[in-house]
Coordinates of C-alpha atoms in Angstrom, one line a residue:
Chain A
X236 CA -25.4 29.5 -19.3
X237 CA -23.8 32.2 -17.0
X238 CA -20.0 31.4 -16.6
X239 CA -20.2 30.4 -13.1
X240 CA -22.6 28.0 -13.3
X241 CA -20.9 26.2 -16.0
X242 CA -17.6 26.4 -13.3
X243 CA -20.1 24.6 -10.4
X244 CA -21.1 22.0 -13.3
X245 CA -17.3 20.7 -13.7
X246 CA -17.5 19.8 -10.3
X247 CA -20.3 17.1 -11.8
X248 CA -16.6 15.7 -13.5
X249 CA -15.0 13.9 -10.6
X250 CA -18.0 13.1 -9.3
X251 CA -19.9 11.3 -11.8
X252 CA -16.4 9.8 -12.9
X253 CA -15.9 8.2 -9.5
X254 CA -19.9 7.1 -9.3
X255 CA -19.2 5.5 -12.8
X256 CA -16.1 3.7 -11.6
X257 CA -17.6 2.7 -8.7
X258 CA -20.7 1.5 -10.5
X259 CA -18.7 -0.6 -13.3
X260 CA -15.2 -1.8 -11.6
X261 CA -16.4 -1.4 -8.4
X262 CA -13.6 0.3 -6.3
X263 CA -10.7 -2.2 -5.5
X264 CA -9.9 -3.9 -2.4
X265 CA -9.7 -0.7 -0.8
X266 CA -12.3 1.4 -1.4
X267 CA -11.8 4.0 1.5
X268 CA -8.1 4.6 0.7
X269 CA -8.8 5.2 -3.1
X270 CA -11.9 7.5 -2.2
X271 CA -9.7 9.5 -0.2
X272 CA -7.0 9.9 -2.8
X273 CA -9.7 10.9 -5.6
X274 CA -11.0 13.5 -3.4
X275 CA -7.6 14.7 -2.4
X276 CA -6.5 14.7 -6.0
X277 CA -9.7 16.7 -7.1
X278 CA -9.0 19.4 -4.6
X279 CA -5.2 20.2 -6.1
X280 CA -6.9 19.6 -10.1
X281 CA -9.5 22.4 -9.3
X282 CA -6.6 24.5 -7.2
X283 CA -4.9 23.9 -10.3
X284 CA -7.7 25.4 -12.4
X285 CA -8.6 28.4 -10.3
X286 CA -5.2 29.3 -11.0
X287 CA -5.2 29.0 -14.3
X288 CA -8.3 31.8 -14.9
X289 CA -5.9 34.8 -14.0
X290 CA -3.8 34.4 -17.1
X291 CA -6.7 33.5 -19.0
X292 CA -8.4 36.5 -18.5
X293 CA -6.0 38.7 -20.6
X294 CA -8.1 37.3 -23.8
X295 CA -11.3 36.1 -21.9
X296 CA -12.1 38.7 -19.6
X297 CA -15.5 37.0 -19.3
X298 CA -14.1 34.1 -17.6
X299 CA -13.6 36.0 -14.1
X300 CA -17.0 35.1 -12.4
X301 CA -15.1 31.7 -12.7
X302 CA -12.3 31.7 -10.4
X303 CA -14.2 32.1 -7.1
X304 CA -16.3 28.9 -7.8
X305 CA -13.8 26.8 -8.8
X306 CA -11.7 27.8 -5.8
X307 CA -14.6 26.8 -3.7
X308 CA -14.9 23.3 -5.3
X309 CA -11.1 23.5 -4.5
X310 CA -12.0 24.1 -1.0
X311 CA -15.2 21.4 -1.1
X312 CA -12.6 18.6 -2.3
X313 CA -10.2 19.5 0.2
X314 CA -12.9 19.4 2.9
X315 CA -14.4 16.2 2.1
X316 CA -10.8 14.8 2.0
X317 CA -10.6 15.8 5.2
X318 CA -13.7 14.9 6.8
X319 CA -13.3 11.0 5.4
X320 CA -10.0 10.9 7.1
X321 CA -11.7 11.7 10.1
X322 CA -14.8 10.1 10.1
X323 CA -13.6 7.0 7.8
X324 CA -10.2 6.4 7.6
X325 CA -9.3 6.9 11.2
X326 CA -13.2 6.6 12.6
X327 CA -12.6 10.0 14.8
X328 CA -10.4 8.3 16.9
X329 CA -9.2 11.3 18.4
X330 CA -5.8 10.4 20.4
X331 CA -4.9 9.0 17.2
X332 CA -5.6 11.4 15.2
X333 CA -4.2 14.5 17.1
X334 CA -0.7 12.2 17.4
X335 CA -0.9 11.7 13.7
X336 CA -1.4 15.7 13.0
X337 CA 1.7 16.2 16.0
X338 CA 4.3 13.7 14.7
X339 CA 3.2 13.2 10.8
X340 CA 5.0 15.8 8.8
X341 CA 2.4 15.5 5.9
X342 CA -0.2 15.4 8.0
X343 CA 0.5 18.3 9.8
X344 CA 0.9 20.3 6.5
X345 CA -2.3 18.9 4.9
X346 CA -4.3 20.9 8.1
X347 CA -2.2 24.0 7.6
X348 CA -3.2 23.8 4.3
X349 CA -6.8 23.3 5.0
X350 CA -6.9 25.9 7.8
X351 CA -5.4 28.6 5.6
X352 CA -8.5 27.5 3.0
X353 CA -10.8 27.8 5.3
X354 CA -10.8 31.9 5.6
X355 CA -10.4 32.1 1.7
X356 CA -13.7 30.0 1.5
X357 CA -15.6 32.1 4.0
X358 CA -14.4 35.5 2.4
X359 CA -15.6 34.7 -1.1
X360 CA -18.7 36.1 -1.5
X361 CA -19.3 39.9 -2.5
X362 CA -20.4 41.0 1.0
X363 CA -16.7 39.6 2.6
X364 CA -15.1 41.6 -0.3
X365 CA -16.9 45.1 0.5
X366 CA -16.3 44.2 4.4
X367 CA -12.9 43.7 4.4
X368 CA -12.1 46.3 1.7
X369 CA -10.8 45.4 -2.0
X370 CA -6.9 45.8 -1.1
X371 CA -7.4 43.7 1.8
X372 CA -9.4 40.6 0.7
X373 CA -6.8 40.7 -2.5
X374 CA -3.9 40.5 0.2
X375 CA -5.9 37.6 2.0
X376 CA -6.0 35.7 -1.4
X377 CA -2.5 35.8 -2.4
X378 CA -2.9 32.6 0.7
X379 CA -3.6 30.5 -2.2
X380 CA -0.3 30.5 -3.1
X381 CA 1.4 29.2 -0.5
X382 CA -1.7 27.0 0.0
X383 CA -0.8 25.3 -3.7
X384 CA 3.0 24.6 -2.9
X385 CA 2.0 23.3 0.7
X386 CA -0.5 20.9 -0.8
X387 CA 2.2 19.4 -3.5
X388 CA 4.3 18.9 -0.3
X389 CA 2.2 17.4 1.8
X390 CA 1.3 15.0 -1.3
X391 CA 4.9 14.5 -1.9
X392 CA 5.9 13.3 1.4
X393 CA 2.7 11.3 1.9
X394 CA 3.7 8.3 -1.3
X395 CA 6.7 6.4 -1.4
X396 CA 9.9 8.2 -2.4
X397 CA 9.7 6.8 -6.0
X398 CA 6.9 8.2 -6.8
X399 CA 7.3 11.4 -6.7
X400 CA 6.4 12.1 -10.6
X401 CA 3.2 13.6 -10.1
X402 CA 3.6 16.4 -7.0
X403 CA 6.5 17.5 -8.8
X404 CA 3.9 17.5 -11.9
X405 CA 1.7 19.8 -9.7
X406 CA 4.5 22.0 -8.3
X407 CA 5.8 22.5 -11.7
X408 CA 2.3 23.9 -13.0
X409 CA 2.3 25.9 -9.8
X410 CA 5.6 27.4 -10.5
X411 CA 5.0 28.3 -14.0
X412 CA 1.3 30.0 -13.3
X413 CA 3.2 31.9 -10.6
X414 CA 5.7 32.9 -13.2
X415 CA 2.9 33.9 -15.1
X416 CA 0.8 35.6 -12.4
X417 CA 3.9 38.3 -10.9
X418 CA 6.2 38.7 -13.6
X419 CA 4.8 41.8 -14.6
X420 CA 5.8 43.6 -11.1
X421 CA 9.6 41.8 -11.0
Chain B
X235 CA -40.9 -9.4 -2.0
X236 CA -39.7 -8.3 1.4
X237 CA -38.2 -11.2 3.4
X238 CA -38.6 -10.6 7.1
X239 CA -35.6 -12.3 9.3
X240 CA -33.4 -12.4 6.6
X241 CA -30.1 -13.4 7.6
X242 CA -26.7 -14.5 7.3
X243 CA -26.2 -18.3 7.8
X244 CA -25.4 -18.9 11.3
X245 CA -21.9 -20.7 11.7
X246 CA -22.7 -24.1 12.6
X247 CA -24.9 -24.4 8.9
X248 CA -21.7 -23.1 6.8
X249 CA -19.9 -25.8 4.7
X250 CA -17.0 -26.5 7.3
X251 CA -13.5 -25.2 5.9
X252 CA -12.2 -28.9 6.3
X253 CA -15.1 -30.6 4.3
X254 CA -15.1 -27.8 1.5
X255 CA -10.8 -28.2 1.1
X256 CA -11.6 -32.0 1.4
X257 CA -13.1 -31.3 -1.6
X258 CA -10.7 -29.4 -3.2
X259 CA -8.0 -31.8 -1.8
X260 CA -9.6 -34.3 -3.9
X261 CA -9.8 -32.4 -6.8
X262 CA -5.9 -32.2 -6.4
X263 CA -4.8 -35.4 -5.6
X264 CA -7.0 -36.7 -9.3
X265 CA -4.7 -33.9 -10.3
X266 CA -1.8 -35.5 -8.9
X267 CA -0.3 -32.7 -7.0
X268 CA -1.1 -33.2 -3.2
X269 CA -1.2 -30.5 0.0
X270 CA -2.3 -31.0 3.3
X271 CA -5.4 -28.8 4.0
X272 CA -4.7 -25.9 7.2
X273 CA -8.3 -26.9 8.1
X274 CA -8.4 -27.8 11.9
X275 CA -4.8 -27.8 11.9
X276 CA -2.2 -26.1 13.8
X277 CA -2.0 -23.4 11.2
X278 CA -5.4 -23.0 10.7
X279 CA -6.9 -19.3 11.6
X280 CA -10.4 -18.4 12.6
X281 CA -10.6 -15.5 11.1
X282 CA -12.4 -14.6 7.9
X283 CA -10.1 -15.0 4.5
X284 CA -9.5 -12.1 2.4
X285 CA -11.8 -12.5 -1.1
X286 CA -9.4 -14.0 -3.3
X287 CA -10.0 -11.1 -6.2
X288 CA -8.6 -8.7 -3.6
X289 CA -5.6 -10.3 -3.2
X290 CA -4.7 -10.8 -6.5
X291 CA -5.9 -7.3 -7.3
X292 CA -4.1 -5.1 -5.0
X293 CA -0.9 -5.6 -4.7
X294 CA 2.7 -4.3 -3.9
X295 CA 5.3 -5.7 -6.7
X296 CA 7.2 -3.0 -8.2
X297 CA 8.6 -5.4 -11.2
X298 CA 5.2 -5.7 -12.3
X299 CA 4.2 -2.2 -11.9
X300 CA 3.9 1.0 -9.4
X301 CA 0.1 0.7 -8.1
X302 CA -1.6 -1.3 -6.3
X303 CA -3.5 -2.4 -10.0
X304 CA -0.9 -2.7 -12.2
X305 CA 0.7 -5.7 -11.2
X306 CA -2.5 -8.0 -11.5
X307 CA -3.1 -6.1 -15.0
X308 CA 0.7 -6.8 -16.1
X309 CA 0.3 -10.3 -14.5
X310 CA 0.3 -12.0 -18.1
X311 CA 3.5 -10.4 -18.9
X312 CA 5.2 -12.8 -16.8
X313 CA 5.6 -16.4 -17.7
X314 CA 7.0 -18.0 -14.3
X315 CA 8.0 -21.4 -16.6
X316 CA 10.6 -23.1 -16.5
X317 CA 12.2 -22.0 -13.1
X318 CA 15.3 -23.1 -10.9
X319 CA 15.8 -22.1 -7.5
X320 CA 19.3 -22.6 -7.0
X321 CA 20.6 -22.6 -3.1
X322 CA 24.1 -22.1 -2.1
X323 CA 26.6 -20.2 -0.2
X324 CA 27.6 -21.8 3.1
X325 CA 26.1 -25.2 2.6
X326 CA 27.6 -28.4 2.9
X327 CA 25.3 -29.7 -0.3
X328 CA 24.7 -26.7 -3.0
X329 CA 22.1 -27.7 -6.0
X330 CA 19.9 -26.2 -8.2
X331 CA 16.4 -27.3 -8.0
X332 CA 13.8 -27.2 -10.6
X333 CA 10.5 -25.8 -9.6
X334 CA 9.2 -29.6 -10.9
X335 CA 11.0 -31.2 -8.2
X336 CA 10.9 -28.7 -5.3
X337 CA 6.9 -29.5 -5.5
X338 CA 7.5 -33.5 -5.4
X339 CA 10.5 -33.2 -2.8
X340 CA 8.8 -31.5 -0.3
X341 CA 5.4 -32.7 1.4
X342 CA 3.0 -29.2 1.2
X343 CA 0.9 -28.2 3.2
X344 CA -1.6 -25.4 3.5
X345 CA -1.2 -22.6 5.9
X346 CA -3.3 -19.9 6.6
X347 CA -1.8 -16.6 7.7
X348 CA -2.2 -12.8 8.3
X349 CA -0.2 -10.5 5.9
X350 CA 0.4 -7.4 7.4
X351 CA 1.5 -4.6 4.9
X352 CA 4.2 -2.3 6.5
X353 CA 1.9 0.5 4.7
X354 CA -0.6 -0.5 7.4
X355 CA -3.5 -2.7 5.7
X356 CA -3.7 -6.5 5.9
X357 CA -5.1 -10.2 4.5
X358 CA -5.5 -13.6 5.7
X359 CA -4.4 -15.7 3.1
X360 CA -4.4 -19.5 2.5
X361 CA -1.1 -20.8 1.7
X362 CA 0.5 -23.9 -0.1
X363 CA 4.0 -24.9 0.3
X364 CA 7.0 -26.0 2.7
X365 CA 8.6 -24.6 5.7
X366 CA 11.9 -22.9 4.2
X367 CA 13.8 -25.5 6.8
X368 CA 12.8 -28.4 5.0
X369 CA 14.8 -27.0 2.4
X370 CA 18.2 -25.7 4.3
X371 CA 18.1 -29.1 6.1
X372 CA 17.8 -30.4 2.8
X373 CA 21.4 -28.6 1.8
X374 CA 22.8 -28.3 5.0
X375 CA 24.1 -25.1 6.5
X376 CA 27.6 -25.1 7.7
X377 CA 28.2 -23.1 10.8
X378 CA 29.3 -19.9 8.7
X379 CA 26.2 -19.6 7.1
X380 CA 24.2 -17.1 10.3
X381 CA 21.9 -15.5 7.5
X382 CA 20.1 -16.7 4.4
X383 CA 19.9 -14.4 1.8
X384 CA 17.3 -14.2 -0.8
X385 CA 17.5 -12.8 -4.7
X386 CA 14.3 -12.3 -7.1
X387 CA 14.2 -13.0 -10.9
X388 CA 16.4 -10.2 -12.5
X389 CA 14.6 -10.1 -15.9
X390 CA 13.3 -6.8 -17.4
X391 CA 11.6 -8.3 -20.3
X392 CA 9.6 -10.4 -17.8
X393 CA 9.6 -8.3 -15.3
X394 CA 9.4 -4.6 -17.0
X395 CA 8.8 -2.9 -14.0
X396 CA 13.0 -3.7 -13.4
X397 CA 13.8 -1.4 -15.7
X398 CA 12.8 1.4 -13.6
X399 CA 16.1 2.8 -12.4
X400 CA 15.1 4.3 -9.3
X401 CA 15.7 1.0 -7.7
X402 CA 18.8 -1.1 -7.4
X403 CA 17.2 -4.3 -8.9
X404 CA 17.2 -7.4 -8.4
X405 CA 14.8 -7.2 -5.6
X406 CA 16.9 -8.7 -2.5
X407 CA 15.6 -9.7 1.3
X408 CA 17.4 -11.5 4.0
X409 CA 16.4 -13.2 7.2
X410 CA 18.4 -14.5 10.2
X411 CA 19.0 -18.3 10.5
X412 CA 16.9 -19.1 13.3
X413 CA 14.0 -17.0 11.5
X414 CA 14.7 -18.8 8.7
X415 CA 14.5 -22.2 10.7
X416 CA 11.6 -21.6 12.3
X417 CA 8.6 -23.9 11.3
X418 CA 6.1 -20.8 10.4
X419 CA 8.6 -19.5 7.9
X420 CA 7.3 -21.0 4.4
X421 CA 8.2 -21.2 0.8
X422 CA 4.9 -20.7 -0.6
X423 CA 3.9 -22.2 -4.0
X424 CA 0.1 -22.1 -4.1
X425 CA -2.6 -20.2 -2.7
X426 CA -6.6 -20.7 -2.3
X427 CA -6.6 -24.1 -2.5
X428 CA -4.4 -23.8 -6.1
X429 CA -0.7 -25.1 -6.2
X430 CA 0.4 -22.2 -8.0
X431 CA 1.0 -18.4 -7.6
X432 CA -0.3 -15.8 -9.7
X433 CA 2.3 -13.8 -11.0
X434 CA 1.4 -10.8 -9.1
X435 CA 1.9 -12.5 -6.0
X436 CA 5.2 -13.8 -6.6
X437 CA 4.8 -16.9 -8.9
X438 CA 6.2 -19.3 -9.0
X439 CA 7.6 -19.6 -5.3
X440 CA 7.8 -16.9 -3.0
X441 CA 8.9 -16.6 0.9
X442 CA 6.0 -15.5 3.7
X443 CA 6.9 -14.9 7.2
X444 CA 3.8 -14.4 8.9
X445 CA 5.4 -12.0 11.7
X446 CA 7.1 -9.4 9.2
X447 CA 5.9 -6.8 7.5
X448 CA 4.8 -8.5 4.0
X449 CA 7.7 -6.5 2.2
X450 CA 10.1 -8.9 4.3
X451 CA 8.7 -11.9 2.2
X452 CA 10.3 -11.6 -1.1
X453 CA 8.4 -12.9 -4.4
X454 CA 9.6 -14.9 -7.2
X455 CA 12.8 -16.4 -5.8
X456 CA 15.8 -17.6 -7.8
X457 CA 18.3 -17.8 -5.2
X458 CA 18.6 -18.7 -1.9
X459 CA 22.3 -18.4 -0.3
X460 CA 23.3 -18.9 3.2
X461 CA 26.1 -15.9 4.6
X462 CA 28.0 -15.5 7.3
X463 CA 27.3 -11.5 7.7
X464 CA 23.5 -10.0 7.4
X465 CA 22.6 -9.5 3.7
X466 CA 21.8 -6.5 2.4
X467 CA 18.0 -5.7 1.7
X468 CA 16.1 -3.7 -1.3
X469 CA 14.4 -1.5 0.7
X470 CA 17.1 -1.4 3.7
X471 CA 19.5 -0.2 1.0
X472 CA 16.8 2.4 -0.5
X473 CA 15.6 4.0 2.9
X474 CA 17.4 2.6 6.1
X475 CA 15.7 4.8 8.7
X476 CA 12.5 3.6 7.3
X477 CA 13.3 -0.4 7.0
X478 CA 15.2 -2.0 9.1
X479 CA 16.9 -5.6 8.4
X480 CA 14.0 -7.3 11.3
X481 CA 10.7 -5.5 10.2
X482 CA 8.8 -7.9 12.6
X483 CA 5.3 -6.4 12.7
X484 CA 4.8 -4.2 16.2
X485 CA 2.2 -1.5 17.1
X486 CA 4.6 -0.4 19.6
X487 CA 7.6 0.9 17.1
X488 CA 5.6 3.4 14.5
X489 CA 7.2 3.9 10.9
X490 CA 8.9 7.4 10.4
X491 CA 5.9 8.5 8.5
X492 CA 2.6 6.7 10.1
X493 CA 1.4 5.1 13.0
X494 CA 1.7 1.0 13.0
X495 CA -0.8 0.7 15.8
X496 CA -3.4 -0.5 13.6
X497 CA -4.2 -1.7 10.5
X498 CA -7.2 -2.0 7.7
X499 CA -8.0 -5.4 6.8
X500 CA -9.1 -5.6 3.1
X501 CA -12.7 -6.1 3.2
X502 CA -13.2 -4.4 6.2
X503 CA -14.4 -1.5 7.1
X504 CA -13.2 -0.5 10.7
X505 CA -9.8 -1.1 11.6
X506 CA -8.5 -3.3 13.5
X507 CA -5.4 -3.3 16.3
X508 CA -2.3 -5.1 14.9
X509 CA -0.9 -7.5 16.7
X510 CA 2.7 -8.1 18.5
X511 CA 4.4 -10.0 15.7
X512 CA 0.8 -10.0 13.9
X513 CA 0.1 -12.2 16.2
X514 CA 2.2 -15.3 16.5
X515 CA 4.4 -14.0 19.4
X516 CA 3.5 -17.1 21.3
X517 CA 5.6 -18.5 18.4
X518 CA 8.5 -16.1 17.9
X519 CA 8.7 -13.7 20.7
X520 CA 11.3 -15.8 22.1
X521 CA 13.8 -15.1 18.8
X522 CA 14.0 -11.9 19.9
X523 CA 14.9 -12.2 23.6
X524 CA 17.4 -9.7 25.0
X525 CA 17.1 -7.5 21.9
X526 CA 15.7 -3.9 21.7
X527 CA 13.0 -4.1 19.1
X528 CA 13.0 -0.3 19.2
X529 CA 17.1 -0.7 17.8
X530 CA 16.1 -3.6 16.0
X531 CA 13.6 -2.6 13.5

């Protein structure tokens, strides 16, 4: 089985997870809010993983085919997150939702981040790299950084203050595959 | 086999709310604890109840846990027996009641109301208890005492959840003395038809005031003290700009973080418009004449 098709097949992981919990404890007293979450949680956990191929591939080189597809199931979460805002959550209510995206801090930063996804998605196949030149479409990556710290915030300031235990989770893994990623040219 | 016109009983064939918590009225007077049923009533409410397994299952009550979850899977931690509500401060009369003789003292009565989270979802919930002015009148205020202050259980091996540091425990809520006088304010002790609370709901007697966001209506009560100046408050303590001392439920002021405008109901799956004091301003409005509810919070 070719590397990246084994990357698609974790995206199976989440999914049949939340089909099983839906199937055998059904999915609380509200379903739409704990959808959402999963999905948005799914998105950072496979940001989280596309992350981590980088320093991997120092011993498996093999693993490289990798980090494009699990970037793009990064991307797919992210999208479906947004899309059941939208469509579910606020039922495309539109005022609403463009007064929520003007006066909702973590709001606001949850559409930059999924804006500044968006071209990394569409540039990920071969043809975008030759078009856009190596250098170039490596530049236009490096957005993935930012895109991980802005994604922590916009969790962090979306829960209570209390519970801040798992974005800092996230933005500590973030920090130390950074370290990991541009030590080399401090 | 496919059943053609398959339908949900039409309204007029459904087992009337009054004769079904006849029923269960029965069942509780053989039990020897008595309530008045909401049905027909003036605090009856036409709209659909939440599922009772949704309201004990998702829940905010930080001394049983963070999630929604965890406080109906911690629920067997707490044992709410025996309990004392003791009620003091500027009374004329201060005692200590047991939670034995708060339920004989006191005719209850059921009450269904909406609970409207400040996080933006709500219930309708079915009651048992006593409006909160039986019991003041009961000890009788002096003309010092303007606010009534309430206290929960301080008990981490009960309660584990209190010995997260992050707050400054015991939970502690406040109202002012004419909302705490007024006849829809009610010290719950039973809900669905059972007089008794499950722990993750705030056994074994907990405040609800219909109009305020549901933080406002403090769980497990050990104190109740009447003071001259406005208490302080858990969360007004924790994050002032966020929760003010009124909270009274209005689409018009938005939290800092979100819109209040409208509101999922648990079990539904648009959402709904909340309501000017979720919906009993006929009722209340009137406390809050002359004052900026924009200010006042």
């Amino acid at each position: 089985m070719s590397v990246r098709k084994a990357a698609w097949g974790l995206a199976l992981v989440p999914l049949l997870w939340l089909a099983g919990k839906a199937w055998f404890f059904g999915m609380g007293a509200n379903p739409i809010e704990a959808v959402i979450r999963f999905q948005g949680d799914w998105g950072l956990r496979f940001l989280v993983l596309t992350l981590c191929v980088t320093p991997l591939l120092r011993w498996y080189p093999r693993l490289a085919p990798a980090r494009r597809t699990l970037g793009l199931l990064a991307f797919f979460f992210a999208l479906s997150h947004l899309l059941l805002y939208v469509g579910v959550d606020k039922f495309f209510a539109w005022d609403e939702l463009w007064r929520d995206i003007v006066k909702r801090r973590y709001i606001t930063i949850g559409l930059i981040v999924f804006l500044m996804l968006l071209p990394l998605a569409v540039t990920s196949t071969n043809g975008w790299v030759k078009r856009l030149g190596f250098v170039a479409w490596k530049h236009l990556h490096l957005l993935v950084w930012p895109i991980a710290f802005l994604a922590c915030l916009h969790f962090a300031l979306m829960i209570k203050f209390y519970a801040y235990g798992e974005p800092m989770l996230y933005t500590g893994i973030f920090l130390i595959l950074a370290g990991l990623r541009f030590h080399k040219r401090a | 086999m496919l059943i053609l016109g398959a339908r949900d009983p039409a309204y007029r064939e459904i087992t009337s709310q009054a004769d079904y918590l006849g029923r269960r009225r029965f069942l509780h007077l053989a039990a020897g604890v008595a309530f008045a049923p909401a049905a027909g009533g003036r605090f009856a409410l036409s709209e659909p109840q939440t599922a009772k397994k949704d309201a004990t299952s998702y829940n905010n009550f930080l001394e049983l846990g963070e999630s929604k979850e965890a406080p109906g899977e911690n629920a067997h931690r707490f044992n709410p027996k025996p309990w004392t509500v003791e009620v003091g401060g500027e009374v004329d009369r201060p005692a200590r009641f047991d939670l034995n003789d708060l339920l004989k003292a006191f005719p209850l009565e059921e009450r269904v109301y909406r609970l409207r989270c400040v996080e933006a979802w709500s219930m309708v919930i079915p009651w048992i208890g006593f409006p909160l002015a039986d019991l003041l009148k009961r000890v009788g205020p002096t003309s010092r005492g303007k606010y009534v202050e309430f206290i929960t259980l301080h008990d981490p091996a009960r309660l584990p959840g209190q010995r997260n540091p992050l707050y400054p425990w015991p939970y502690r809520e406040g109202l002012r003395i004419d909302e705490a006088m007024h006849p829809l304010t009610l010290l719950a002790v039973g809900m669905y038809g059972e007089t008794q609370i499950p722990a993750q709901n705030g056994a074994p007697i907990r405040l609800v005031v219909p109009w305020k966001y549901g933080f406002k209506s403090i769980k497990s009560i050990v104190s109740i003290r009447l003071v001259e100046a406005p208490p302080k408050t858990t969360w007004g303590m924790m994050q002032p700009g966020e929760y003010g001392f009124f909270s009274n439920v209005n689409p018009e002021v938005d939290h800092p973080r979100w819109s209040q405008k409208r509101e999922r109901r648990i079990g539904e799956f648009l959402k709904r418009e909340t309501l000017m004091f979720n919906g009993y301003a006929d009722q209340v409005a009137h406390l809050y004449a002359g004052q900026d509810l924009r200010k006042d919070y």
